[in-house]
Coordinates of C-alpha atoms in Angstrom, one line a residue:
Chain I
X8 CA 202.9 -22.0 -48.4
X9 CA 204.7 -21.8 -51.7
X10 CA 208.1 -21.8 -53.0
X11 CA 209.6 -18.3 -51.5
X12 CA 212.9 -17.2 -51.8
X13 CA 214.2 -14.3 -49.3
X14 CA 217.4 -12.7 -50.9
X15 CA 218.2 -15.9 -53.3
X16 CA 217.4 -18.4 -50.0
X17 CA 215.0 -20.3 -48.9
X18 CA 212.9 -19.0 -46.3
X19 CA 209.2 -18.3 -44.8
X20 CA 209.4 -15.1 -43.1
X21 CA 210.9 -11.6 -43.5
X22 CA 212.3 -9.1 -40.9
X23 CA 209.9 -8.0 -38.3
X24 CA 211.4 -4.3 -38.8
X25 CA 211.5 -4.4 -42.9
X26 CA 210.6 -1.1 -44.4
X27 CA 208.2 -2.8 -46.8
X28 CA 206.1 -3.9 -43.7
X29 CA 206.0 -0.6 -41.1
X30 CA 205.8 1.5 -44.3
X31 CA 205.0 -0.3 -47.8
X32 CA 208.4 0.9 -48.6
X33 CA 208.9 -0.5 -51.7
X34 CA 208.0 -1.8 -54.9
X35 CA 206.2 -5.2 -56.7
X36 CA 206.0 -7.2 -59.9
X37 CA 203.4 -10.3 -60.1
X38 CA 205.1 -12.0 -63.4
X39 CA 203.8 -15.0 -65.5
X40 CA 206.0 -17.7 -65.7
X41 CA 205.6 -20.0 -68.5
X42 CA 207.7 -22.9 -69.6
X43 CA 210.1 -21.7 -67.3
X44 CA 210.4 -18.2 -68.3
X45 CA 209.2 -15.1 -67.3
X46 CA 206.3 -13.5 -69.5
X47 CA 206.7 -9.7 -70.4
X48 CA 210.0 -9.4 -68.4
X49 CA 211.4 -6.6 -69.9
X50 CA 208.8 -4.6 -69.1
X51 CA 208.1 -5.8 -65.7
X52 CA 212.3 -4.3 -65.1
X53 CA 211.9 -1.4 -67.2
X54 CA 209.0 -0.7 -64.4
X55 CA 211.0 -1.8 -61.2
X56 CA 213.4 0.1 -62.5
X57 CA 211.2 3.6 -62.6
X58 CA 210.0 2.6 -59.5
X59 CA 213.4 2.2 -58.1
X60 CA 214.7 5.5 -59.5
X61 CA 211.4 7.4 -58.2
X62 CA 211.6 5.9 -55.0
X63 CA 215.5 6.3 -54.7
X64 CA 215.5 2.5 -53.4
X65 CA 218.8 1.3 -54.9
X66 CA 218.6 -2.1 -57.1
X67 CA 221.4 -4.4 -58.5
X68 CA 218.5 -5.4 -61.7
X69 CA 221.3 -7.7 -63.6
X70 CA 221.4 -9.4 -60.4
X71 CA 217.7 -9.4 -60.0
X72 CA 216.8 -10.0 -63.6
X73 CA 219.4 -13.5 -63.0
X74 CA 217.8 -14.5 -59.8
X75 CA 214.1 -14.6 -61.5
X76 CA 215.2 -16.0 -64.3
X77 CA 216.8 -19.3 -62.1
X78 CA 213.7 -18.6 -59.9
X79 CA 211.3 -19.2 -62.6
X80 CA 213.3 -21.9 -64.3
X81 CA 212.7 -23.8 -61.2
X82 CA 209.0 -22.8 -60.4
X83 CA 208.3 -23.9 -63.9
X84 CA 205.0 -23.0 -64.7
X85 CA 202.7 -20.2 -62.4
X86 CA 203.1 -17.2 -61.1
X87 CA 206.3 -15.0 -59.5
X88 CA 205.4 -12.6 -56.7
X89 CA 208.4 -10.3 -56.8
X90 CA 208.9 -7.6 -53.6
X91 CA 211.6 -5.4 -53.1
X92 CA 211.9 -3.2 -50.1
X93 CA 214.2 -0.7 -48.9
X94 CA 214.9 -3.5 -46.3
X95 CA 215.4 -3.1 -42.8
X96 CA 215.5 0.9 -41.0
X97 CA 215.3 1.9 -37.4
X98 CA 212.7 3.6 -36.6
X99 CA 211.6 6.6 -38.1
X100 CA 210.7 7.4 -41.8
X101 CA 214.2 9.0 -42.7
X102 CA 215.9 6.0 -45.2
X103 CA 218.7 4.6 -43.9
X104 CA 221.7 5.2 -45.1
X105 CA 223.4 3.0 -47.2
X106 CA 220.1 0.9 -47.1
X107 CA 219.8 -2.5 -48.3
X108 CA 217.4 -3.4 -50.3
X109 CA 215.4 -6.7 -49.8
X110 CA 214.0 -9.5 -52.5
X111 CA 211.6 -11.4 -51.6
X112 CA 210.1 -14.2 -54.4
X113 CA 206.9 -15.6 -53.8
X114 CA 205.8 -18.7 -56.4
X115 CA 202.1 -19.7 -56.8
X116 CA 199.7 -21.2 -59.2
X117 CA 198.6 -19.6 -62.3
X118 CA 194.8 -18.0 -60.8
X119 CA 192.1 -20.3 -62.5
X120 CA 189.8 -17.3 -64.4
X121 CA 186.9 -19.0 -66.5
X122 CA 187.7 -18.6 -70.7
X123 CA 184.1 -17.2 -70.7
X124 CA 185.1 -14.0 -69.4
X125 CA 187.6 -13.4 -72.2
X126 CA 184.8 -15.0 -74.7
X127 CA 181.8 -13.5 -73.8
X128 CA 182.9 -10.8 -71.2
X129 CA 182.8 -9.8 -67.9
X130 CA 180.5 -7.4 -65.3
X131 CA 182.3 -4.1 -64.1
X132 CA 181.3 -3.2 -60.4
X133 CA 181.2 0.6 -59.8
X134 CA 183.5 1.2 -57.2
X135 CA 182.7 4.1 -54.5
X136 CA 186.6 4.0 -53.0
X137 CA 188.3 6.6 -55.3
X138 CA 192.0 6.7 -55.9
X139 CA 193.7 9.8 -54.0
X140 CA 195.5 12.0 -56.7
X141 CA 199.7 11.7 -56.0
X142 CA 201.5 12.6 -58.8
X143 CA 204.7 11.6 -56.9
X144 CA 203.4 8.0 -56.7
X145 CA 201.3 7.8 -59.9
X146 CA 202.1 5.0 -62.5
X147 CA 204.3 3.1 -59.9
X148 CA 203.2 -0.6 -58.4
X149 CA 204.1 0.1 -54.8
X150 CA 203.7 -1.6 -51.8
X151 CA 200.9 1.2 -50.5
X152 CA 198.2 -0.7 -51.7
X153 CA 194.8 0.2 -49.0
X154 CA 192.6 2.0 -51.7
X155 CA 192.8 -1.3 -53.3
X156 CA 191.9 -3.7 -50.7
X157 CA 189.5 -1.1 -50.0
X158 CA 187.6 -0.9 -53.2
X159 CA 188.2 -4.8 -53.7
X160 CA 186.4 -5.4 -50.0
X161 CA 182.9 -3.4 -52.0
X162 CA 181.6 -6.7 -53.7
X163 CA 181.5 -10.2 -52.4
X164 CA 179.8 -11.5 -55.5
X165 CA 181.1 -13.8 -58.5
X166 CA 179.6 -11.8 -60.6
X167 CA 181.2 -9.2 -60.8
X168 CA 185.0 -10.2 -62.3
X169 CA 186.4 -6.6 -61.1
X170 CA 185.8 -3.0 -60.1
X171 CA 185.7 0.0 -61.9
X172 CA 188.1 2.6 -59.7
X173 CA 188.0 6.2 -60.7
X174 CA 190.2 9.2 -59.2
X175 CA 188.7 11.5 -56.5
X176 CA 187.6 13.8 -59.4
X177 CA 186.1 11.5 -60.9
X178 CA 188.0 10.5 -64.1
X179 CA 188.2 6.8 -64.7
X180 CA 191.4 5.4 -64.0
X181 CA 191.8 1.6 -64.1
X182 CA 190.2 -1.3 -62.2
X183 CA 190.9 -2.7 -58.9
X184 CA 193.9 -4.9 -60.5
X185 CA 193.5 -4.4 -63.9
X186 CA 194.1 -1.4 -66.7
X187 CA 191.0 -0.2 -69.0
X188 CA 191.2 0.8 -72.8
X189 CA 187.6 2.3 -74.3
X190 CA 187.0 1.8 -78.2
X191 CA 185.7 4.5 -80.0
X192 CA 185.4 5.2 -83.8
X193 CA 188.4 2.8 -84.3
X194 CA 190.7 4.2 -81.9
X195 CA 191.7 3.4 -78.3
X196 CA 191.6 5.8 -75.3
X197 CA 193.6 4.6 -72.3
X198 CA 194.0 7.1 -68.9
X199 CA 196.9 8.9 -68.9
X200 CA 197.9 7.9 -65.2
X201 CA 200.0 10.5 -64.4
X202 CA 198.1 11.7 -60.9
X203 CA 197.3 7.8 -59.5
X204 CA 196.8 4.4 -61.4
X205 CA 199.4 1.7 -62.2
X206 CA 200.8 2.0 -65.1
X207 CA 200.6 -2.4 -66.2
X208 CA 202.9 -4.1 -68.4
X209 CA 200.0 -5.7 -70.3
X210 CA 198.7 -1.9 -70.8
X211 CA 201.8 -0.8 -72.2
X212 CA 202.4 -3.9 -74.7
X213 CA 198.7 -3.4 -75.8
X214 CA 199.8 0.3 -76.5
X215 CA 202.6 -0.7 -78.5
X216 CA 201.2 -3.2 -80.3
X217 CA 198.1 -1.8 -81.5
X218 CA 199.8 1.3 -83.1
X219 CA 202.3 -1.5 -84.9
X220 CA 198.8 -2.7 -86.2
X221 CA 197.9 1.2 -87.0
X222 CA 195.4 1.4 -84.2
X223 CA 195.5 5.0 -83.2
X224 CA 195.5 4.8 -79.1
X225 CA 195.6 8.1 -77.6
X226 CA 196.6 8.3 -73.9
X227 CA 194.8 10.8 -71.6
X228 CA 191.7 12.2 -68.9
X229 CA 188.5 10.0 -70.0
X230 CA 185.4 11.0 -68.3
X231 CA 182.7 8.8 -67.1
X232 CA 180.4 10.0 -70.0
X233 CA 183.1 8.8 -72.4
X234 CA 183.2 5.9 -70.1
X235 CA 179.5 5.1 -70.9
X236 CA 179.7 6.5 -74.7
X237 CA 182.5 3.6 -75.9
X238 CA 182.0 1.4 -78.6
X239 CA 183.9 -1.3 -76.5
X240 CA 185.6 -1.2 -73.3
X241 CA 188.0 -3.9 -71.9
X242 CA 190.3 -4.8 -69.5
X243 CA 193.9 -6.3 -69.6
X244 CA 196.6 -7.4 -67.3
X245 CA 199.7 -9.4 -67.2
X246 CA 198.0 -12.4 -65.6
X247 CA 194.7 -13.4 -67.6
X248 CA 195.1 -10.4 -70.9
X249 CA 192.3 -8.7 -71.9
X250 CA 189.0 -9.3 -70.5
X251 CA 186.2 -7.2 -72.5
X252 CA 183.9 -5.3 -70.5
X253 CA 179.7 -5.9 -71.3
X254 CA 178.0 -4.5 -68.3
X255 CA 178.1 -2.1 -65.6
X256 CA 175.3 -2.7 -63.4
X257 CA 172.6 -1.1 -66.0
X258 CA 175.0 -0.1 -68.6
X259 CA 175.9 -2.5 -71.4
X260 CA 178.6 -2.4 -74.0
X261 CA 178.6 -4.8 -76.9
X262 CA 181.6 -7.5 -77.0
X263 CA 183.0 -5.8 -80.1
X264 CA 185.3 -7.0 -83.1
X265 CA 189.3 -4.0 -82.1
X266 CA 188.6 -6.2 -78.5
X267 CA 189.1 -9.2 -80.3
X268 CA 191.4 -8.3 -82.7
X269 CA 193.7 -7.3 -79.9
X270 CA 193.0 -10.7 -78.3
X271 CA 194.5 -12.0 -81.1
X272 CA 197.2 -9.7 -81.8
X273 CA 198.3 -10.8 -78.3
X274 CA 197.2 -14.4 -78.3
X275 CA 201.4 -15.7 -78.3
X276 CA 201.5 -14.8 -75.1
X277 CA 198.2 -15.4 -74.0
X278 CA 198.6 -19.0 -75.8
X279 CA 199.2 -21.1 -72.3
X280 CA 195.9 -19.8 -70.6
Chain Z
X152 CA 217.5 -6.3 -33.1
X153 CA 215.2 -5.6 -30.0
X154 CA 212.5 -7.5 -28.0
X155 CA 210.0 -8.8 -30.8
X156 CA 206.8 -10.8 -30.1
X157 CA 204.7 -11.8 -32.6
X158 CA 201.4 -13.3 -31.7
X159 CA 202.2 -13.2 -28.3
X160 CA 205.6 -15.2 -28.8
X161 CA 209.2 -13.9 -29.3
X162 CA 210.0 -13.7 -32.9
X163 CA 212.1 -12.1 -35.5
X164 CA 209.8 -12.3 -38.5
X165 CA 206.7 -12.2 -40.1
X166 CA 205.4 -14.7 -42.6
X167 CA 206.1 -13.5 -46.3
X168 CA 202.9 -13.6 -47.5
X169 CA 201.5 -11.2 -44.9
X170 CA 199.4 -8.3 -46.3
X171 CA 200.7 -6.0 -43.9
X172 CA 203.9 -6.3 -46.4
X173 CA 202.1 -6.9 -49.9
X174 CA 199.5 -4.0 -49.3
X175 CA 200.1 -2.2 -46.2
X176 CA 196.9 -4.1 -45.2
X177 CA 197.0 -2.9 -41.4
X178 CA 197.7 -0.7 -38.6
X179 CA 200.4 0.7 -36.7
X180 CA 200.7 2.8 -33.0
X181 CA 203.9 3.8 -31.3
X182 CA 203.6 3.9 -27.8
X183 CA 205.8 5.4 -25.6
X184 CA 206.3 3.0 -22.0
X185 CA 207.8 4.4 -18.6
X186 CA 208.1 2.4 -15.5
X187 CA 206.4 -0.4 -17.4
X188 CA 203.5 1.4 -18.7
X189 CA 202.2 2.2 -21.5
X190 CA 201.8 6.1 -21.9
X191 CA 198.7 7.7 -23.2
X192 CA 197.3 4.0 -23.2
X193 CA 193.4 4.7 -24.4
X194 CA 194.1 7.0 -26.8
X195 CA 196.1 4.5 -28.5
X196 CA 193.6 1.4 -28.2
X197 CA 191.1 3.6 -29.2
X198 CA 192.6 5.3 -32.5
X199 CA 193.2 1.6 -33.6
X200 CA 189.6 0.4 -33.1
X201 CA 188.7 3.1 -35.1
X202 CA 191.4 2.2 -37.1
X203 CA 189.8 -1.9 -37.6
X204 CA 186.7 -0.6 -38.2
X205 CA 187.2 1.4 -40.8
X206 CA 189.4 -1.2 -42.7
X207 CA 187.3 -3.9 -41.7
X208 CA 189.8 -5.8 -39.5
X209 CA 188.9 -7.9 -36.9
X210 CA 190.6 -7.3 -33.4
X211 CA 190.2 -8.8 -30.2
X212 CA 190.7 -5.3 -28.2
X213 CA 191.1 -6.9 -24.6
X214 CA 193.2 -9.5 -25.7
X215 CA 195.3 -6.9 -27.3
X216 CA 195.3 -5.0 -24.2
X217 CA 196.5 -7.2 -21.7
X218 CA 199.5 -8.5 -24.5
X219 CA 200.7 -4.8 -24.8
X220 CA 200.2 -4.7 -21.2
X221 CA 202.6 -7.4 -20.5
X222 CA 205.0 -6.4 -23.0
X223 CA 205.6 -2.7 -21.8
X224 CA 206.3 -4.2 -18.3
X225 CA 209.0 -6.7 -19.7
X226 CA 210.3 -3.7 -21.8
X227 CA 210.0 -1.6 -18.7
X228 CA 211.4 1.8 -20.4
X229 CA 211.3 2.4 -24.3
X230 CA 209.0 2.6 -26.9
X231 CA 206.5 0.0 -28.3
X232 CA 206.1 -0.2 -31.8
X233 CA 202.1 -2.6 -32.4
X234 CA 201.4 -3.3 -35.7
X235 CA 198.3 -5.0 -36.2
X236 CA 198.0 -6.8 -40.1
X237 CA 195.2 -8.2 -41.7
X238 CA 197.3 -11.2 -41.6
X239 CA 198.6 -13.4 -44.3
X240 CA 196.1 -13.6 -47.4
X241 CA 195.8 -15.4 -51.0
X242 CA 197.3 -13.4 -54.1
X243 CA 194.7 -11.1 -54.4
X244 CA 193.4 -7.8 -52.6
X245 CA 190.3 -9.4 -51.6
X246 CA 190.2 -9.3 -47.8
X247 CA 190.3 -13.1 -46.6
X248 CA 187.1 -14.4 -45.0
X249 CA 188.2 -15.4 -42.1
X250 CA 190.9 -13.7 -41.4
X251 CA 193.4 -14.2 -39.1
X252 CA 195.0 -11.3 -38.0
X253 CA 198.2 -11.2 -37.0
X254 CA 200.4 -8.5 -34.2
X255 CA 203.3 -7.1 -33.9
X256 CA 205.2 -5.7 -30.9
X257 CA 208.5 -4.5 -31.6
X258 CA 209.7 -2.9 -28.6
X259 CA 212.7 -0.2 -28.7
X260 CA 214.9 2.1 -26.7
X261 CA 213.4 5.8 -26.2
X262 CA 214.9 8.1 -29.0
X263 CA 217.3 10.7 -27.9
X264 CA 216.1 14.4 -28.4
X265 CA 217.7 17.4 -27.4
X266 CA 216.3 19.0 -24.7
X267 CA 216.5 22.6 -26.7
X268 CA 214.0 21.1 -29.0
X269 CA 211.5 21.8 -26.3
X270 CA 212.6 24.7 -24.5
X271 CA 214.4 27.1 -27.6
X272 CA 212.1 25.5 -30.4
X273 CA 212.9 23.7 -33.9
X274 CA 213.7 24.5 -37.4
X275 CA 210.7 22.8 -40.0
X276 CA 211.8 22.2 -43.3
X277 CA 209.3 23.2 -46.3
X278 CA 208.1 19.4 -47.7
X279 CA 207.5 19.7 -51.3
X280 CA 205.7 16.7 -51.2
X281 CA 202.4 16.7 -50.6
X282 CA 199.4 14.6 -49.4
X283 CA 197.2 13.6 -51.1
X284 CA 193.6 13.6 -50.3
X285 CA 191.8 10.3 -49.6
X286 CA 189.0 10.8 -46.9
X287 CA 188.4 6.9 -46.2
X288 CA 191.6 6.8 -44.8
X289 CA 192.3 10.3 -43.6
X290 CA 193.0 10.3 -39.5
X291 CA 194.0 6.6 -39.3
X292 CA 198.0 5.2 -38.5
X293 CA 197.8 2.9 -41.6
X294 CA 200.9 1.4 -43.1
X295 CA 200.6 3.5 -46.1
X296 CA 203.2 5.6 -45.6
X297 CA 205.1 6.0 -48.5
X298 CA 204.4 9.9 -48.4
X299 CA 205.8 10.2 -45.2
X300 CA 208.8 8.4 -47.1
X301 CA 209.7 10.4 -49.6
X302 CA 208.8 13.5 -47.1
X303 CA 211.4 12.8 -45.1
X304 CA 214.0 12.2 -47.9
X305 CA 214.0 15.5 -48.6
X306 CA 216.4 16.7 -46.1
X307 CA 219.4 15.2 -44.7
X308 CA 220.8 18.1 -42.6
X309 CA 220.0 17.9 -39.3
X310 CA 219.5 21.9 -38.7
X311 CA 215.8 20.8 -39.0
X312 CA 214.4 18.7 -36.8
X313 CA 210.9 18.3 -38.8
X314 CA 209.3 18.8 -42.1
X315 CA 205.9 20.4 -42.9
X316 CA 203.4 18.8 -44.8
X317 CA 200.4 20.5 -47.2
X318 CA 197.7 18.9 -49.0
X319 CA 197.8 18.4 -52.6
X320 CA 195.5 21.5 -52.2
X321 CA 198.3 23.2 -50.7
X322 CA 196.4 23.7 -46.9
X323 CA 198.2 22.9 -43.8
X324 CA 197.9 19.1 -42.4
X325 CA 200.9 18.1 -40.5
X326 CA 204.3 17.4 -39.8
X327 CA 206.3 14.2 -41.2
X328 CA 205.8 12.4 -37.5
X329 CA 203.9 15.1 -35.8
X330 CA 201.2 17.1 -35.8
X331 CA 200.6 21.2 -35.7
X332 CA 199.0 23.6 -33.7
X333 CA 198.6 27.3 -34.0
X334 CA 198.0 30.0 -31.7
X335 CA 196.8 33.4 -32.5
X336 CA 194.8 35.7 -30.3
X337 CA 194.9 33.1 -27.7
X338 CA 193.0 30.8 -29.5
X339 CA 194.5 27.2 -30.6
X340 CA 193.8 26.2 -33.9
X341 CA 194.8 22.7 -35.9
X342 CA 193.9 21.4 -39.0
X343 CA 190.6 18.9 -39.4
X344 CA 193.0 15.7 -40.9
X345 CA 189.5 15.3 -42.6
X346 CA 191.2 14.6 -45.9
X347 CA 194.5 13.5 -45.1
X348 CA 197.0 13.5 -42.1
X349 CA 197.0 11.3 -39.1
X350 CA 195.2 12.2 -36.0
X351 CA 197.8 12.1 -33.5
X352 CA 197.2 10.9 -29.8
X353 CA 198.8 13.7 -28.3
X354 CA 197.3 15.7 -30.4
X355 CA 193.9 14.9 -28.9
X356 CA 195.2 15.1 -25.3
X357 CA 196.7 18.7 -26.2
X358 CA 192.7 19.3 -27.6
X359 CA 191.5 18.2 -24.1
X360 CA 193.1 19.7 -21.6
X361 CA 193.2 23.0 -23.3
X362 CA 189.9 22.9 -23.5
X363 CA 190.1 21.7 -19.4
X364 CA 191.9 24.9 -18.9
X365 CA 189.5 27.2 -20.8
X366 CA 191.9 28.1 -24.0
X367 CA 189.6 27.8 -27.0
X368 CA 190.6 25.0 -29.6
X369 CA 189.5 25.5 -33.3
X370 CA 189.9 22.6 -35.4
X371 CA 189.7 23.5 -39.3
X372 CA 191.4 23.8 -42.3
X373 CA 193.9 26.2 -42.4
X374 CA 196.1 27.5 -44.9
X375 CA 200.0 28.9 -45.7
X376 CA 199.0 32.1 -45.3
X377 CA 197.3 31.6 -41.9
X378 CA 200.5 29.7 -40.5
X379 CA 202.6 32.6 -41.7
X380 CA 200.9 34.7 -39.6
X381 CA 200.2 32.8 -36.2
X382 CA 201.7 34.3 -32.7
X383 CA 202.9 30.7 -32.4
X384 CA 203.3 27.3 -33.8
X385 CA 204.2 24.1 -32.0
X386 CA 204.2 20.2 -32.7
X387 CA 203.9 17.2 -30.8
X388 CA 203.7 13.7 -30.8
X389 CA 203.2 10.9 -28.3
X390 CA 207.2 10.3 -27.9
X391 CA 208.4 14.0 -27.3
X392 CA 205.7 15.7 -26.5
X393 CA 205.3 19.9 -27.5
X394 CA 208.4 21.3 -29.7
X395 CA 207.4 24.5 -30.5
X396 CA 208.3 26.2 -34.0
X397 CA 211.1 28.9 -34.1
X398 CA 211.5 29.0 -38.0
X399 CA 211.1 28.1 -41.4
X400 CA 213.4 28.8 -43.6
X401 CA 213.3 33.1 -43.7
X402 CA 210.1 33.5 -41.7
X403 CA 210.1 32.6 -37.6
X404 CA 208.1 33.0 -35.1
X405 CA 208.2 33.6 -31.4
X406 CA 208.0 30.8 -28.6
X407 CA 205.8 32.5 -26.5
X408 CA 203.3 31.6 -24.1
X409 CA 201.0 29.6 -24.7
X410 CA 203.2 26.9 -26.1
X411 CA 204.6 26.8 -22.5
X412 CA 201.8 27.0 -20.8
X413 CA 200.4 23.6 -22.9
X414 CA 204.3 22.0 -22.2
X415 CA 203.7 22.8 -18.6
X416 CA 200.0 21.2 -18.9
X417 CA 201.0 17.9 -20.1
X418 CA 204.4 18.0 -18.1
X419 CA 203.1 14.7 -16.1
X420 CA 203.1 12.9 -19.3
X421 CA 206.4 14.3 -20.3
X422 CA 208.4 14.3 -16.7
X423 CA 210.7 11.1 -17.8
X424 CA 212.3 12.3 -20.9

């Protein structure tokens, strides 16, 4: 296994009766570390933190924010795994306490995606599994992660780089572990994720940085006829950036010229890849 | 801590890359053990087969048996926490092929309930939070649980002894750790868990023998207005057995009859507490 740290030491393992296990009592960040230094950190806190808050899991995050910095200073170049759970409980789903809350860093390689998919784009699988609709939990990268794995476990293929999920009435959400933006006219449509979805890091710096560029992005429901109607449609996350989208089994979008631009309005941090 | 095997071999942790923590990859059953048996056994086994087929996780049942087995006759009196992972996995929320998973037995002494609980009847708490609907993992003890969580949260007081829990729809499902009957006109009724809601063991052997002793047994959805207006309203689960329902917050109800008559039918599964 990798380089994991439990609570700032070295271990392998984690409490048999941790919260994060009998429940998925907690949160996660997967951060980019590059030359040492974790990618998008702010916003990968500023997310823990919500979660934290939402969740009423309570965080030291100057503490946290020092240990991944030392963490990633040492893991160098790859990829930080961050879990925090509510830590150990008796049993029953009451939260103890005081609790205390659990870290647990997990190093691993950068994961090795071909440059054609960001070039020449990739194929969207239409995932049946549909994301339940829990406002409570919406936007939040928690540890209850089965309609994932779910969806995920519908294609075997290499064809297909990820899977379209959409909510249980039928809006589109995101992809199995990525967000989706649809071109239209000029401007960007992104779901608003406020009944299920992960709200990504990547997503949100994409948001911000188009409208510096004066890219209207407007943030709400999109349909699947919308869905099918874009100009352009990619995907983004914190790990590989944006991926544009040029078929869905029949469907085809053209690799257009906003997806690009972002690409490049992003490339510093995408530089390394 | 308690008695913990893992894979058959005492233990105190599980590997950190296990999916049962990063996703809630797996499944969970609380047995209750007397005299060095496990209670309600089958039901048990059987609501986690159904459990790996639907998630697609391999499980040797016999071996599983016999280990569980052996474990409640070492524990001798308690309960028996299993919880059966996918096992440890790549970054990634594709299932691993193989996979390799892994089990848990964490083994506990029996929780302490009043004994009024059962005879006088229990206060529920209104949950504001409710469950969302996913139907490919409705009826399943997954470690998804979050909801349940944040459920429980919501009181701290221990004037009630459980919390009810609606549908995002706002119809009847269950409680935090139990689940619900009605009676009215003589008749039993319990919601469908079609959507939502785990499909207690108890909960089928209450189905059973009242059918066994002739009282009818709907199983539907059924909404607030309907539980407002029921004769009678109990809960169970596999470690307590049948509390029935006095009140919730200005409306009660009567403990009459019938919930006795179902304590009194499953009295040789309750006679040790």
């Amino acid at each position: 296994m990798n380089l994991i740290w439990l609570d700032g030491r070295l271990s392998e393992g984690i409490a048999a009766n941790d919260r994060g296990l009998a429940y998925g009592d907690g949160l996660f960040e997967t951060i980019r570390v590059s030359d040492g230094q974790p990618r998008l950190f702010e916003r990968h806190l500023q997310r823990l933190a919500e979660g934290c808050r939402r969740l009423q899991i309570p965080c030291d995050m100057a503490g946290l924010r020092y240990e991944v910095q030392v963490f990633a200073s040492t893991l160098g170049e790859g990829v930080c795994k961050l879990i925090l759970t509510r830590g150990s409980g008796l049993r029953g789903y009451a939260p103890p306490q005081p609790c205390q809350p659990r870290r647990l860093l997990i190093g691993s390689a950068v994961p090795l995606y071909s440059a054609d998919r960001a070039r020449t784009g990739i194929c969207l699988f239409p995932c049946i599994t549909r994301l339940a609709e829990q406002p409570l939990l919406a936007g939040l990268k928690h540890l209850n992660r089965l309609e994932q794995v779910l969806a995920r476990a519908e294609w075997q293929d290499s064809v297909h780089a990820e899977g379209l999920m959409r909510d249980t009435s039928g809006r589109i959400v995101e992809a199995v572990f990525s967000n989706i933006f649809l071109v239209r006219s000029g401007r960007l449509f992104t779901p608003e994720l406020a009944r299920c979805g992960v709200a990504g890091v990547m997503r949100a710096e994409i948001i911000e940085r188009a409208r510096e560029a004066k890219i209207p992005v407007d943030i709400r429901d999109i349909s699947f006829s919308e869905l099918l109607q874009a100009d352009e449609v990619f995907l983004c996350n914190s790990q590989y950036g944006v991926w544009p989208v040029k078929a869905m089994q029949e469907h085809t979008w053209p690799v257009g010229p906003l997806t690009f631009e972002l690409q490049g309005l992003l490339s510093d941090l995408m530089g390394i890849t």
